């Protein structure tokens, strides 16, 4: 489906963001920590989902990607992820990483590939997401961004 989503920065304490992440079983403990950027994605004035980025030089950590339950199945997850990847690339990242427990097939379809945690840059391995918030069973995935 072809559509443009409006991407608006939101603070980590935004109630809509917190509620959407908690409802999807995603971590909320570090949302207000420094170094995180979160975005509300909307279409025709209605929120369809959220996503976030942490930038570490040439590496970006995509996180907190969630599509609201009544908006799933329409391609919004692809659009949100693409928006975050574009943002990371514009800010100088050459690779994007993410951790997932249940969405690996979705991210594989977007060009991500599984990678062993020890192969990721130290900055990614030391994030709260990788070090403590996501269980060891969560898959770490990576995708190169256009040069």
GROMACS .gro file of C-alpha atoms in nm:
model
  147
    1UNK     CA    1   0.000   0.000   0.000
    2UNK     CA    2   0.137   0.344  -0.092
    3UNK     CA    3   0.092   0.616   0.166
    4UNK     CA    4   0.285   0.887   0.340
    5UNK     CA    5   0.305   0.891   0.714
    6UNK     CA    6   0.359   1.206   0.915
    7UNK     CA    7   0.652   1.160   1.155
    8UNK     CA    8   0.649   1.377   1.470
    9UNK     CA    9   0.905   1.372   1.752
   10UNK     CA   10   0.763   1.281   2.094
   11UNK     CA   11   0.920   1.273   2.439
   12UNK     CA   12   0.989   0.943   2.616
   13UNK     CA   13   0.727   1.027   2.879
   14UNK     CA   14   0.451   1.062   2.614
   15UNK     CA   15   0.150   0.864   2.742
   16UNK     CA   16   0.050   0.741   2.396
   17UNK     CA   17   0.400   0.604   2.337
   18UNK     CA   18   0.416   0.437   2.678
   19UNK     CA   19   0.070   0.284   2.645
   20UNK     CA   20   0.138   0.149   2.294
   21UNK     CA   21   0.470  -0.007   2.396
   22UNK     CA   22   0.337  -0.154   2.721
   23UNK     CA   23   0.036  -0.293   2.534
   24UNK     CA   24   0.272  -0.469   2.290
   25UNK     CA   25   0.494  -0.604   2.570
   26UNK     CA   26   0.788  -0.381   2.473
   27UNK     CA   27   1.025  -0.220   2.728
   28UNK     CA   28   0.935   0.121   2.871
   29UNK     CA   29   1.187   0.149   3.158
   30UNK     CA   30   1.442   0.359   2.969
   31UNK     CA   31   1.222   0.581   2.753
   32UNK     CA   32   1.321   0.902   2.933
   33UNK     CA   33   1.697   0.826   2.929
   34UNK     CA   34   1.919   1.061   2.730
   35UNK     CA   35   2.014   0.973   2.373
   36UNK     CA   36   1.679   0.834   2.260
   37UNK     CA   37   1.458   0.984   1.989
   38UNK     CA   38   1.097   0.871   1.960
   39UNK     CA   39   0.842   0.945   1.693
   40UNK     CA   40   0.466   0.926   1.652
   41UNK     CA   41   0.361   0.818   1.303
   42UNK     CA   42   0.020   0.928   1.182
   43UNK     CA   43  -0.192   0.919   0.871
   44UNK     CA   44  -0.471   1.166   0.809
   45UNK     CA   45  -0.427   1.298   1.163
   46UNK     CA   46  -0.468   0.957   1.329
   47UNK     CA   47  -0.182   0.786   1.511
   48UNK     CA   48  -0.091   0.451   1.355
   49UNK     CA   49   0.222   0.370   1.557
   50UNK     CA   50   0.550   0.471   1.715
   51UNK     CA   51   0.919   0.404   1.673
   52UNK     CA   52   1.251   0.514   1.814
   53UNK     CA   53   1.621   0.548   1.745
   54UNK     CA   54   1.941   0.556   1.942
   55UNK     CA   55   2.246   0.675   1.748
   56UNK     CA   56   2.600   0.563   1.826
   57UNK     CA   57   2.824   0.712   1.560
   58UNK     CA   58   2.784   0.501   1.247
   59UNK     CA   59   2.555   0.251   1.423
   60UNK     CA   60   2.188   0.308   1.498
   61UNK     CA   61   1.964   0.102   1.725
   62UNK     CA   62   1.604   0.090   1.605
   63UNK     CA   63   1.372   0.033   1.896
   64UNK     CA   64   1.019   0.059   2.021
   65UNK     CA   65   0.861  -0.001   1.680
   66UNK     CA   66   0.492  -0.065   1.733
   67UNK     CA   67   0.182  -0.039   1.518
   68UNK     CA   68  -0.142   0.017   1.708
   69UNK     CA   69  -0.345  -0.305   1.717
   70UNK     CA   70  -0.634  -0.171   1.507
   71UNK     CA   71  -0.388  -0.050   1.239
   72UNK     CA   72  -0.193  -0.374   1.189
   73UNK     CA   73  -0.194  -0.553   0.856
   74UNK     CA   74  -0.197  -0.241   0.636
   75UNK     CA   75   0.178  -0.195   0.582
   76UNK     CA   76   0.231   0.068   0.849
   77UNK     CA   77   0.511  -0.134   1.012
   78UNK     CA   78   0.708  -0.123   0.686
   79UNK     CA   79   0.648   0.251   0.652
   80UNK     CA   80   0.748   0.322   1.014
   81UNK     CA   81   1.066   0.115   0.982
   82UNK     CA   82   1.154   0.285   0.652
   83UNK     CA   83   1.105   0.626   0.812
   84UNK     CA   84   1.336   0.535   1.099
   85UNK     CA   85   1.599   0.391   0.863
   86UNK     CA   86   1.590   0.711   0.655
   87UNK     CA   87   1.628   0.919   0.971
   88UNK     CA   88   1.925   0.708   1.089
   89UNK     CA   89   2.090   0.736   0.747
   90UNK     CA   90   2.043   1.115   0.737
   91UNK     CA   91   2.210   1.135   1.080
   92UNK     CA   92   2.517   0.948   0.956
   93UNK     CA   93   2.450   0.585   1.046
   94UNK     CA   94   2.587   0.321   0.811
   95UNK     CA   95   2.414   0.027   0.979
   96UNK     CA   96   2.096  -0.021   1.178
   97UNK     CA   97   2.057  -0.281   1.453
   98UNK     CA   98   1.752  -0.402   1.641
   99UNK     CA   99   1.652  -0.665   1.895
  100UNK     CA  100   1.334  -0.867   1.859
  101UNK     CA  101   1.174  -1.163   2.028
  102UNK     CA  102   0.889  -1.222   1.786
  103UNK     CA  103   0.923  -1.011   1.471
  104UNK     CA  104   1.233  -1.158   1.303
  105UNK     CA  105   1.040  -1.270   0.991
  106UNK     CA  106   0.901  -0.917   0.949
  107UNK     CA  107   1.246  -0.760   0.973
  108UNK     CA  108   1.399  -1.024   0.743
  109UNK     CA  109   1.150  -0.907   0.479
  110UNK     CA  110   1.296  -0.555   0.516
  111UNK     CA  111   1.655  -0.662   0.454
  112UNK     CA  112   1.772  -0.722   0.810
  113UNK     CA  113   1.977  -1.032   0.888
  114UNK     CA  114   2.051  -1.206   1.218
  115UNK     CA  115   2.392  -1.136   1.369
  116UNK     CA  116   2.567  -1.276   1.675
  117UNK     CA  117   2.573  -1.024   1.960
  118UNK     CA  118   2.953  -1.034   1.980
  119UNK     CA  119   2.967  -0.916   1.615
  120UNK     CA  120   2.781  -0.593   1.694
  121UNK     CA  121   2.971  -0.277   1.786
  122UNK     CA  122   3.039  -0.239   2.157
  123UNK     CA  123   2.812   0.069   2.169
  124UNK     CA  124   2.516  -0.144   2.059
  125UNK     CA  125   2.601  -0.433   2.294
  126UNK     CA  126   2.624  -0.191   2.589
  127UNK     CA  127   2.284  -0.026   2.534
  128UNK     CA  128   2.026  -0.088   2.804
  129UNK     CA  129   1.817  -0.266   2.540
  130UNK     CA  130   2.091  -0.519   2.462
  131UNK     CA  131   2.246  -0.542   2.808
  132UNK     CA  132   1.941  -0.577   3.027
  133UNK     CA  133   1.597  -0.487   2.890
  134UNK     CA  134   1.573  -0.749   2.615
  135UNK     CA  135   1.627  -1.111   2.714
  136UNK     CA  136   1.923  -1.308   2.581
  137UNK     CA  137   1.674  -1.500   2.365
  138UNK     CA  138   1.597  -1.184   2.162
  139UNK     CA  139   1.746  -1.195   1.813
  140UNK     CA  140   1.992  -0.921   1.721
  141UNK     CA  141   1.954  -0.816   1.359
  142UNK     CA  142   2.142  -0.572   1.136
  143UNK     CA  143   2.093  -0.400   0.805
  144UNK     CA  144   2.339  -0.184   0.612
  145UNK     CA  145   2.216   0.159   0.518
  146UNK     CA  146   2.284   0.313   0.176
  147UNK     CA  147   2.617   0.491   0.144
   0.00000   0.00000   0.00000
